[in-house]
PDB file of C-alpha atoms and ligand atoms in Angstrom:
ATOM      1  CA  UNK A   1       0.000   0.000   0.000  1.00  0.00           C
ATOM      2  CA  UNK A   2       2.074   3.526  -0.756  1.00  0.00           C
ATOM      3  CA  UNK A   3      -0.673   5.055   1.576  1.00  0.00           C
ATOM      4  CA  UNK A   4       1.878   4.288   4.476  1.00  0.00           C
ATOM      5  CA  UNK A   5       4.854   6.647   4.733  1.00  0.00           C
ATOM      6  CA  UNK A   6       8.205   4.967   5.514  1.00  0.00           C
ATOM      7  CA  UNK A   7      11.389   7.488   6.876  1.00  0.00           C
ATOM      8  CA  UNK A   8      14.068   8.016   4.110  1.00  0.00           C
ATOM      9  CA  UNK A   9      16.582   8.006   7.504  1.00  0.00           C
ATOM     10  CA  UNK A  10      14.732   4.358   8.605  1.00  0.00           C
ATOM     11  CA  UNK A  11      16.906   1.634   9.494  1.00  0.00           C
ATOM     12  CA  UNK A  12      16.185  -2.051   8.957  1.00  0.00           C
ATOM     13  CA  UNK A  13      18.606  -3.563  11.709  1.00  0.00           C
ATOM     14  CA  UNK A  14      16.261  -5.705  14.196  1.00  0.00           C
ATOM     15  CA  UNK A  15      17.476  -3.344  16.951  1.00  0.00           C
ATOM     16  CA  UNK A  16      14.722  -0.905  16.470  1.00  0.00           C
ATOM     17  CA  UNK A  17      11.658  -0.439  15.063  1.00  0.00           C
ATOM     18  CA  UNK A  18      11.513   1.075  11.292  1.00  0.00           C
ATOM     19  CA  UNK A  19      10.173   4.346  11.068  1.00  0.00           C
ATOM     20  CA  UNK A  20       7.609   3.943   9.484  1.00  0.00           C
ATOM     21  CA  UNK A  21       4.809   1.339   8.382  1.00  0.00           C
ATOM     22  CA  UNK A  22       2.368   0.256  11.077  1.00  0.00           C
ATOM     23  CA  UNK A  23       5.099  -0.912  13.954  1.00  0.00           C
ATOM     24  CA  UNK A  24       3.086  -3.119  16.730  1.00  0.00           C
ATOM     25  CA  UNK A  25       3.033  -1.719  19.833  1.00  0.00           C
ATOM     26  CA  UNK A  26       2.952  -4.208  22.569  1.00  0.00           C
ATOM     27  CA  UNK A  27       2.855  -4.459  25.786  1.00  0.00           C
ATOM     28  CA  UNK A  28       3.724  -1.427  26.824  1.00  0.00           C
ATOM     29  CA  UNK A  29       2.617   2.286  25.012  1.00  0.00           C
ATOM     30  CA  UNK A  30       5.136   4.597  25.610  1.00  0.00           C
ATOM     31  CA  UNK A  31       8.459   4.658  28.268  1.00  0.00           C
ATOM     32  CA  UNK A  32       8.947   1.242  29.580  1.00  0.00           C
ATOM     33  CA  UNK A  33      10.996   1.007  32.771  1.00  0.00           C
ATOM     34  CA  UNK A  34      11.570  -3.257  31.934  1.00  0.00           C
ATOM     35  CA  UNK A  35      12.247  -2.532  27.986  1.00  0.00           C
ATOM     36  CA  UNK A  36      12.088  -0.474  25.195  1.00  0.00           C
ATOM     37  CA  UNK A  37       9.683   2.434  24.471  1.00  0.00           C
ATOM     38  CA  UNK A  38       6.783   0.362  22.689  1.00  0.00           C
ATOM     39  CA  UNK A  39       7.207  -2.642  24.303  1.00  0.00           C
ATOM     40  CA  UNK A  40       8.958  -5.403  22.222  1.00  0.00           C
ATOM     41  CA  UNK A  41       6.425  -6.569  19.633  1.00  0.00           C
ATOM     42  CA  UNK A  42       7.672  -4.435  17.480  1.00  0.00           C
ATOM     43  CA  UNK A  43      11.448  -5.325  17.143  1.00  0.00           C
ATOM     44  CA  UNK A  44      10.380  -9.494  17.960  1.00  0.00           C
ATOM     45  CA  UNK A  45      10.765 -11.770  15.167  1.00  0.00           C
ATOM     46  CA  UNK A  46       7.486 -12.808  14.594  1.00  0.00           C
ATOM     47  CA  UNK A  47       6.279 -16.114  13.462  1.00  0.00           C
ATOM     48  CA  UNK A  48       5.015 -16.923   9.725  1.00  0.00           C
ATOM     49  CA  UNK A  49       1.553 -19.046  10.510  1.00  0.00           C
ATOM     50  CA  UNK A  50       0.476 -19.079   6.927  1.00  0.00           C
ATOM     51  CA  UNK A  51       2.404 -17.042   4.149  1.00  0.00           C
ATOM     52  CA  UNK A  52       0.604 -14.722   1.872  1.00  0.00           C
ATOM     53  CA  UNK A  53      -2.234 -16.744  -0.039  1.00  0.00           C
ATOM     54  CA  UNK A  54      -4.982 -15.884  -2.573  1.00  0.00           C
ATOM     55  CA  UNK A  55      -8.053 -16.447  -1.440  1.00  0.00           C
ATOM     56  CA  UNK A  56     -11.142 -17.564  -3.740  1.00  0.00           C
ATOM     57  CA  UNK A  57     -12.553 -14.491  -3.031  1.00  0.00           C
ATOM     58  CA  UNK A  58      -9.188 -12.890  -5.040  1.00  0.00           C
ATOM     59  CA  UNK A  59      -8.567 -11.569  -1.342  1.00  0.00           C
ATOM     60  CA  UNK A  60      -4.546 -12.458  -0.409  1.00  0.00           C
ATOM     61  CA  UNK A  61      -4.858 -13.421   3.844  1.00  0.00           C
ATOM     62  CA  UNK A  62      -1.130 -14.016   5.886  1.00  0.00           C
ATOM     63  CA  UNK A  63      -1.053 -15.079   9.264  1.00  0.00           C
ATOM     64  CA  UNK A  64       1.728 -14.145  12.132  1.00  0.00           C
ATOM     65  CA  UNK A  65       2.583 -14.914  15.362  1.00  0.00           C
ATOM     66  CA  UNK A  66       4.675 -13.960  18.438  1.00  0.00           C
ATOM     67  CA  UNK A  67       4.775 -16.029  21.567  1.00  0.00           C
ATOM     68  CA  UNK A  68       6.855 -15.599  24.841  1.00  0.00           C
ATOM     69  CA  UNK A  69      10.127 -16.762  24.526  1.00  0.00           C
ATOM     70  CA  UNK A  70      13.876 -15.907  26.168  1.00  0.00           C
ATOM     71  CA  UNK A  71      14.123 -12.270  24.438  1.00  0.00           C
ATOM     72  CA  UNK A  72      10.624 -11.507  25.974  1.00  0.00           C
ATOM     73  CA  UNK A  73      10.367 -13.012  29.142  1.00  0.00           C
ATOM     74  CA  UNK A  74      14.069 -11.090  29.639  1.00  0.00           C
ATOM     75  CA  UNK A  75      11.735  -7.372  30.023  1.00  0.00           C
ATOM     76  CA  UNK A  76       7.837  -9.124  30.863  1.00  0.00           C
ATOM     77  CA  UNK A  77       8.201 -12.625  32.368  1.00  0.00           C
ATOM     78  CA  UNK A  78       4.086 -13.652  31.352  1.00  0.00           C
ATOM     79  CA  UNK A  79       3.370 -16.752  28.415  1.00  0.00           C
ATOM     80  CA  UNK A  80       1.488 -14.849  25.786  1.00  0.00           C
ATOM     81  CA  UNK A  81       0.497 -15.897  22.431  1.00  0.00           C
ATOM     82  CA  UNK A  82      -0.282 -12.582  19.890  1.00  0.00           C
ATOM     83  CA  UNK A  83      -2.118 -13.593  16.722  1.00  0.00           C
ATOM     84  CA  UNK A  84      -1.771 -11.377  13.514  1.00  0.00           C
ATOM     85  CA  UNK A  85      -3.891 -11.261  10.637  1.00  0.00           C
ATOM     86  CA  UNK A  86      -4.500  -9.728   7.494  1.00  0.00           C
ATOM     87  CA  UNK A  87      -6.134  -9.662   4.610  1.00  0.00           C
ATOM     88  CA  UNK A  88      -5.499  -7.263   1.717  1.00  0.00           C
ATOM     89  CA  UNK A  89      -8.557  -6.213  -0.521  1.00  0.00           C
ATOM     90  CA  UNK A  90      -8.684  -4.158  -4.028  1.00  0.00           C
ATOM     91  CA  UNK A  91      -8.520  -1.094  -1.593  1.00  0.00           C
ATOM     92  CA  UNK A  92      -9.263  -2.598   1.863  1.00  0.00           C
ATOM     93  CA  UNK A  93      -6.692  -3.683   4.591  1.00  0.00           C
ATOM     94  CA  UNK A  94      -8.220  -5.601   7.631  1.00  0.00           C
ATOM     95  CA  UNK A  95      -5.639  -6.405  10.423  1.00  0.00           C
ATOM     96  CA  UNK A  96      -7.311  -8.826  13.437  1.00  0.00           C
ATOM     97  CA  UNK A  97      -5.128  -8.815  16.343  1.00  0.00           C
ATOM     98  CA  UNK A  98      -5.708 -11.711  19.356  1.00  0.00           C
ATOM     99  CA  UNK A  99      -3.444 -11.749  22.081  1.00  0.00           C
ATOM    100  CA  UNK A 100      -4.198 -14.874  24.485  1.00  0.00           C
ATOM    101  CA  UNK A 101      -2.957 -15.735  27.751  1.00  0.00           C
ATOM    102  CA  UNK A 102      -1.965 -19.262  28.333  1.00  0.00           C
ATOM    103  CA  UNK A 103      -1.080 -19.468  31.718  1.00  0.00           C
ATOM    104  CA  UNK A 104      -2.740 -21.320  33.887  1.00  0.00           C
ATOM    105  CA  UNK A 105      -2.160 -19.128  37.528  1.00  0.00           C
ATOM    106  CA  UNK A 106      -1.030 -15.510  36.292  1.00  0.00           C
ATOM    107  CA  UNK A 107      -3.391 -12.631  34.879  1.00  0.00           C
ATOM    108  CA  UNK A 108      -1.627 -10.033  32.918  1.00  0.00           C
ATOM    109  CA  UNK A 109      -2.135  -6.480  31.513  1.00  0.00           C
ATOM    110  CA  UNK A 110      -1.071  -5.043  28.514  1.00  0.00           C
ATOM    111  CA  UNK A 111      -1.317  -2.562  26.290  1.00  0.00           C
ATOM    112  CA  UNK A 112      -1.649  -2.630  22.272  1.00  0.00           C
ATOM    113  CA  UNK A 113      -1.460   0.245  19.252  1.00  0.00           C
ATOM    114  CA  UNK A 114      -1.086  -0.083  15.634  1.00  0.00           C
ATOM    115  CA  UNK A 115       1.112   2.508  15.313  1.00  0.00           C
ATOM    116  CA  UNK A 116      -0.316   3.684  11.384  1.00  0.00           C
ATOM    117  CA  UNK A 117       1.920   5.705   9.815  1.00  0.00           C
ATOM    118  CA  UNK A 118      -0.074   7.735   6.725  1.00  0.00           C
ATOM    119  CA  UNK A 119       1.826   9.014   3.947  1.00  0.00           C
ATOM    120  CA  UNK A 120       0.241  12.476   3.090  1.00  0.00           C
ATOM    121  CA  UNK A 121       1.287  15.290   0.531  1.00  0.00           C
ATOM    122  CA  UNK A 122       0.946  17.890   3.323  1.00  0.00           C
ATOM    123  CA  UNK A 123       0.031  17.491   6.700  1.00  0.00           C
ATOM    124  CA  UNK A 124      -1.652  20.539   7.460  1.00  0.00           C
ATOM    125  CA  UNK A 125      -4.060  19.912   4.754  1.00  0.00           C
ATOM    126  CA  UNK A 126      -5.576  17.208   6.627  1.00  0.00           C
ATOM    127  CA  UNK A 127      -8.400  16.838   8.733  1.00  0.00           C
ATOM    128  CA  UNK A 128      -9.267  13.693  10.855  1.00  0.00           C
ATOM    129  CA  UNK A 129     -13.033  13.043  11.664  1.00  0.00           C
ATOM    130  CA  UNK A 130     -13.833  10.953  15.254  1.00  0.00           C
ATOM    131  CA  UNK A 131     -12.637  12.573  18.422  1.00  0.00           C
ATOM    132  CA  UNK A 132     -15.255  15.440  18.873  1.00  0.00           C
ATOM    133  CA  UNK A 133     -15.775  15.583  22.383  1.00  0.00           C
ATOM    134  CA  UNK A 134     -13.350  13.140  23.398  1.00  0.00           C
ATOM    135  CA  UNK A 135     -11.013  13.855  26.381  1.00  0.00           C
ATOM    136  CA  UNK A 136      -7.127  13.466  25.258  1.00  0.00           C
ATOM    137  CA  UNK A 137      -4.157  13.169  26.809  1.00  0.00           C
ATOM    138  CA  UNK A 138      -1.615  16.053  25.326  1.00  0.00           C
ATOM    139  CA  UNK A 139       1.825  14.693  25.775  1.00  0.00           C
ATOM    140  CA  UNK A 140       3.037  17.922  24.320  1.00  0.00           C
ATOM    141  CA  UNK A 141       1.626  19.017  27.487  1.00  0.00           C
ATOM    142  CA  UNK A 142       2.729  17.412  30.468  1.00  0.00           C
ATOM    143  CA  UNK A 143       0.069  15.470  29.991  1.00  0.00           C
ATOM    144  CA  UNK A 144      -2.785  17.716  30.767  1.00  0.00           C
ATOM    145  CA  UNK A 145      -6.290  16.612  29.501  1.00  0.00           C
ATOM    146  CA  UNK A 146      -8.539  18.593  27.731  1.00  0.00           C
ATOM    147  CA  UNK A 147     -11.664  18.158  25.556  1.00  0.00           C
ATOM    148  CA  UNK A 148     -11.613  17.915  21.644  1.00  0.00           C
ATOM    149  CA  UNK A 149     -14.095  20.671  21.053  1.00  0.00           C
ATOM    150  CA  UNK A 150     -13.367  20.446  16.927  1.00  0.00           C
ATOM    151  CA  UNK A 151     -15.566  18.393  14.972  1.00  0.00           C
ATOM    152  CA  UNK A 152     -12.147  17.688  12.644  1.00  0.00           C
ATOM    153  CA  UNK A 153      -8.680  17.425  14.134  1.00  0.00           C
ATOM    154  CA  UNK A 154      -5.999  19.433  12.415  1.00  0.00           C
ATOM    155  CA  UNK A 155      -2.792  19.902  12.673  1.00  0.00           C
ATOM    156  CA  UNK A 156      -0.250  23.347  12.468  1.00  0.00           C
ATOM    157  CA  UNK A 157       2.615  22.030  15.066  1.00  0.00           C
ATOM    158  CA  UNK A 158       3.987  19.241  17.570  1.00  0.00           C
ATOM    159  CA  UNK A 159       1.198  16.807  17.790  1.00  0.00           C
ATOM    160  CA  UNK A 160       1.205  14.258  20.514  1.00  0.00           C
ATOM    161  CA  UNK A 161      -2.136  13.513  21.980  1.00  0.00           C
ATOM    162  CA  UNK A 162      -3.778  10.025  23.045  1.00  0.00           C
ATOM    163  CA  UNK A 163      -7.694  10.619  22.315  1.00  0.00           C
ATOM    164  CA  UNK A 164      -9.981   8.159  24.472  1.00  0.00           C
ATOM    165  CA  UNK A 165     -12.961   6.496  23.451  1.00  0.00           C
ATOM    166  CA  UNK A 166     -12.824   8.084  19.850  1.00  0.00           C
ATOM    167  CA  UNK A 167     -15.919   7.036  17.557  1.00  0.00           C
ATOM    168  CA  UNK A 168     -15.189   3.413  15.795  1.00  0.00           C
ATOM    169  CA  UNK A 169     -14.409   5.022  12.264  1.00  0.00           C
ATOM    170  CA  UNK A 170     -12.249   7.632  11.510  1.00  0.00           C
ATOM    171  CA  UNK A 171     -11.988   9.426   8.068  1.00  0.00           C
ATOM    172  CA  UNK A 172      -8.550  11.261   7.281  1.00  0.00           C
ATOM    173  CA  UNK A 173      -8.858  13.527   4.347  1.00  0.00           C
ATOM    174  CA  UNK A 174      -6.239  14.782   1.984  1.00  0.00           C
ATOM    175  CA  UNK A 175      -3.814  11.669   1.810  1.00  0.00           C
ATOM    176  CA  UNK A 176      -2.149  10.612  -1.269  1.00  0.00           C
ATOM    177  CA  UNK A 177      -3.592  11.570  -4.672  1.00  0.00           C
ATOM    178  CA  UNK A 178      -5.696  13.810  -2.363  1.00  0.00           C
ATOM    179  CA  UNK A 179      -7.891  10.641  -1.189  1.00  0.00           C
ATOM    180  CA  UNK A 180      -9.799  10.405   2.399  1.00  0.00           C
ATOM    181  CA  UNK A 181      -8.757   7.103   4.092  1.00  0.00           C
ATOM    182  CA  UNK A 182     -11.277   5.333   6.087  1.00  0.00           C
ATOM    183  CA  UNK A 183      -9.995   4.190   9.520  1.00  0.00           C
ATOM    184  CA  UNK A 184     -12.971   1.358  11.400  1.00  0.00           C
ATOM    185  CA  UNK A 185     -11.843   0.067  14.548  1.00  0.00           C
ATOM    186  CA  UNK A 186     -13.294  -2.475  16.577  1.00  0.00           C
ATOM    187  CA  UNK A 187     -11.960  -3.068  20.566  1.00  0.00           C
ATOM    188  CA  UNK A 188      -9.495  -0.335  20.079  1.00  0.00           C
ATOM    189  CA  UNK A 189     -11.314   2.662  22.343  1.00  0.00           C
ATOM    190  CA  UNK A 190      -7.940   5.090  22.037  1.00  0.00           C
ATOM    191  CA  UNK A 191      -6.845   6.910  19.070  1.00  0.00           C
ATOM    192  CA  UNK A 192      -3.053   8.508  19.496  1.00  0.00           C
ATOM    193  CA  UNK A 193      -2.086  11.255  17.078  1.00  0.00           C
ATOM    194  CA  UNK A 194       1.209  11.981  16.360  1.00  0.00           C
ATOM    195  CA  UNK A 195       3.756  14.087  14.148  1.00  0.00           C
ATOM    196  CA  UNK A 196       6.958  15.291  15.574  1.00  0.00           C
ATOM    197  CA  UNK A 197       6.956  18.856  13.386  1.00  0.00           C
ATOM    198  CA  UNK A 198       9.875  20.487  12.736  1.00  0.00           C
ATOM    199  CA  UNK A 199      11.241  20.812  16.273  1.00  0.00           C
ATOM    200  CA  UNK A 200      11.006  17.182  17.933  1.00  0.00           C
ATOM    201  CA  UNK A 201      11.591  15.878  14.218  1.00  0.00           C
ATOM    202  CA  UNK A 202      15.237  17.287  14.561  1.00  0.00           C
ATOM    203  CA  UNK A 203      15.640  14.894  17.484  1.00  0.00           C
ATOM    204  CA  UNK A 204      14.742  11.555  16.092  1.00  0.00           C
ATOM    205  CA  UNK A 205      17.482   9.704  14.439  1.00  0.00           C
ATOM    206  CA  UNK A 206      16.410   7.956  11.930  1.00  0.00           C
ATOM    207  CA  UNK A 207      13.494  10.774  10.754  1.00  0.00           C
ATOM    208  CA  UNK A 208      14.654  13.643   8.414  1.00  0.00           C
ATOM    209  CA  UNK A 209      13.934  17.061   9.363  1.00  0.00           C
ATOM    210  CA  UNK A 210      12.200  17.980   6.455  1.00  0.00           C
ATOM    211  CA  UNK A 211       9.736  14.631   6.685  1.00  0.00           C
ATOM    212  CA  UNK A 212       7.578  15.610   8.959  1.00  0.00           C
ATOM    213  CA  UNK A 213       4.633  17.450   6.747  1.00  0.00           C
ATOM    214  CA  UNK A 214       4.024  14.242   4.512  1.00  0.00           C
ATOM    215  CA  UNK A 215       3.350  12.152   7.581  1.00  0.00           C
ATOM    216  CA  UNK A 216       0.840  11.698  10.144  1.00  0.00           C
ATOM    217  CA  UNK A 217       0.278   8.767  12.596  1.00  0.00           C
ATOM    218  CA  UNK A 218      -3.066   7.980  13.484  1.00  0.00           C
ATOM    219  CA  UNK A 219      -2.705   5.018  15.378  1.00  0.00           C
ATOM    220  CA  UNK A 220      -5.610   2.640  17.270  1.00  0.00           C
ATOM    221  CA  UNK A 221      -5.098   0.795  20.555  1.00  0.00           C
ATOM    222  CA  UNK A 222      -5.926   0.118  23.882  1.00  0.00           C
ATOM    223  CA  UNK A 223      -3.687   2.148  25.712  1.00  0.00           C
ATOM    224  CA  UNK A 224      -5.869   4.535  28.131  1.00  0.00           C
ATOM    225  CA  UNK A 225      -7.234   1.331  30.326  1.00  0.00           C
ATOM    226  CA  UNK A 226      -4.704  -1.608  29.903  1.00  0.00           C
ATOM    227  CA  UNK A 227      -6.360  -5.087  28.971  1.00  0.00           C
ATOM    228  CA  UNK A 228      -6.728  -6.967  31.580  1.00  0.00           C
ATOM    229  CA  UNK A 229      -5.923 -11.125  31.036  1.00  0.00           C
ATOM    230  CA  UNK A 230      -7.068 -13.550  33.642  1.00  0.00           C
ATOM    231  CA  UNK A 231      -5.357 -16.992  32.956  1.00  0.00           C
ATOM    232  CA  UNK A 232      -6.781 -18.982  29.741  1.00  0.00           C
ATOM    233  CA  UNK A 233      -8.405 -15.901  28.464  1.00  0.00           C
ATOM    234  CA  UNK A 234      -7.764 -13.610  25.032  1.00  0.00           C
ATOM    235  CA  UNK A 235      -9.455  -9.966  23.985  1.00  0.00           C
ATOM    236  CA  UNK A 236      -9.340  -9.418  19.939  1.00  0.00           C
ATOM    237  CA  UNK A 237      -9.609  -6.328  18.218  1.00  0.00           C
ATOM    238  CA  UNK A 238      -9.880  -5.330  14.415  1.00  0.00           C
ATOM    239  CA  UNK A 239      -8.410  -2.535  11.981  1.00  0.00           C
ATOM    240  CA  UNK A 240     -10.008  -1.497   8.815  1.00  0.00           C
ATOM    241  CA  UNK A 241      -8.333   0.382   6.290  1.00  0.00           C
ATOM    242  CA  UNK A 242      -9.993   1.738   3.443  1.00  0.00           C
ATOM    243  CA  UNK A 243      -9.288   3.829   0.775  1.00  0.00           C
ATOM    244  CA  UNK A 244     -12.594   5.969  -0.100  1.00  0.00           C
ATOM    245  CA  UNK A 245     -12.304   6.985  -3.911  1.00  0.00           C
ATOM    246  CA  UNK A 246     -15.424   8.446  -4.212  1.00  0.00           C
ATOM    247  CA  UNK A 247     -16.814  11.232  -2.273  1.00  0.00           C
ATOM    248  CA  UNK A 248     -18.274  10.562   1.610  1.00  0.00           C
TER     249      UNK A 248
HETATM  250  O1  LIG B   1      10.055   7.144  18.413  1.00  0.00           O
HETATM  251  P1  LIG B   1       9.034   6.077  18.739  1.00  0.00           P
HETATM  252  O2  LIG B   1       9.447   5.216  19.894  1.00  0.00           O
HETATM  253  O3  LIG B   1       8.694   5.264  17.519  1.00  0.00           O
HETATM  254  O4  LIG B   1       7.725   6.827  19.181  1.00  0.00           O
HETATM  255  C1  LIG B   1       7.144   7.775  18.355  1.00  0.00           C
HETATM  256  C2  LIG B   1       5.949   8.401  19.054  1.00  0.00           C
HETATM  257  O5  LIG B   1       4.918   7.426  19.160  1.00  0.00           O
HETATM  258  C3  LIG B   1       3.681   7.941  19.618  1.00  0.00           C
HETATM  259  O6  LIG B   1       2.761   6.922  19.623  1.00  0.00           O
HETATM  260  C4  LIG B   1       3.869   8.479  21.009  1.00  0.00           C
HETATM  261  O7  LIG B   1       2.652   9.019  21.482  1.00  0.00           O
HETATM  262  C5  LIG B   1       4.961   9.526  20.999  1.00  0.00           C
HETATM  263  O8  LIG B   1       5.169  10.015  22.322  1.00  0.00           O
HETATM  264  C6  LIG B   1       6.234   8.968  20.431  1.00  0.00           C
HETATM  265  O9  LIG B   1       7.208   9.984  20.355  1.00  0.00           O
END
């Protein structure tokens, strides 16, 4: 899909997670004091359960993994078993996430994002439908919350902001070719916003400073209210991407 924006300055090295794509963001959002910001799902080797297949329906569906082993129980010592997914359509991308726990004495709690990066022509042409009235985290802030009073989100500077219980669809308008991309969510309640502008951008490695206007990450989780795991349970949640070609 060139609808997702990928860093010039990214670097494919299994030490860190590429700028860029939709990096998996599990178990922890954000600064982890037991591993690295993110949590590790996003630097693990994952698992191929079933490689890329046609489908009758002309729909191609792959399947991944990632299970507890040494390099995760070194930072989060639980048995987990993360299921991955997806199915590509003419103009459709579903993702269906399970994460299960297998244990048979310990509960666990988590968090999980699909950390979206959209390729866009110019950022602050955009507008993103779903939070009206939502309470966000700013993170640009000191993490004060406020209330989204806008019917459309825009954004003119540093944009850090973790919107709870956001409306199950989002539309973003003005990606590439000037298209509106449909975001439907199912499970994930949060909605994070990000784009570094031109002063954080400066900061971040393996980001150029001139990338940040043809970016924007609008990425779904659970990250406000962890899930919660008892032994021998799961929680599943879906992504929809779709590209809208005609007017909505
Ligand atoms: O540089 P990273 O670890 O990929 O994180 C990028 C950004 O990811 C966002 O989800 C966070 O809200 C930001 O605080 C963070 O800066």
């Amino acid at each position: 899909m060139h609808f997702f924006c990928c860093s010039k300055q990214a670097v494919f090295d299994g030490k860190r997670a590429i700028r860029g794509g939709i990096p998996f963001v599990f178990p922890q959002f954000g600064q982890w004091a037991f591993g690295p910001q993110h949590g590790f799902a996003r630097i693990a080797r994952w698992h191929v359960e079933k490689m890329p297949e046609r489908l009758p329906s002309g729909d191609v569906e792959a399947v991944f993994s990632l299970m507890d082993d040494d390099f995760t129980r070194s930072m989060w010592h639980f048995q987990f078993r993360l299921t991955y997914r997806l199915i590509l359509r003419e103009k459709e991308l579903h993702f269906n996430i399970g994460v299960y726990n297998p244990s048979k004495e310990l509960t666990f709690s988590c968090q999980m994002l699909l950390h979206t990066y959209f390729k866009v022509p110019d950022v602050r042409r955009c507008q993103i439908t779903g939070m009206h009235g939502c309470m966000f985290i700013d993170k640009t802030r000191e993490g004060a919350v406020y209330q989204e009073t806008r019917e459309v989100v825009t954004i003119n500077e540093w944009t850090d902001r973790i919107y709870q219980n956001t409306m199950q669809e989002h539309i973003i308008t003005n990606v590439v070719s000037g298209r509106k991309m449909r975001i439907q969510k199912y499970n994930f309640p949060d909605t994070v916003i990000w784009n570094p502008w031109a002063e954080y951008a400066k900061e971040i490695p393996d980001f150029g400073d001139d990338e940040f206007p043809n970016m924007v990450c609008v990425e779904a989780g659970r990250v406000a209210a962890p899930i919660v795991l008892l032994p021998g349970t799961a929680f599943e949640a879906s992504q929809i991407l779709q590209v809208c070609v005609i007017f909505i």
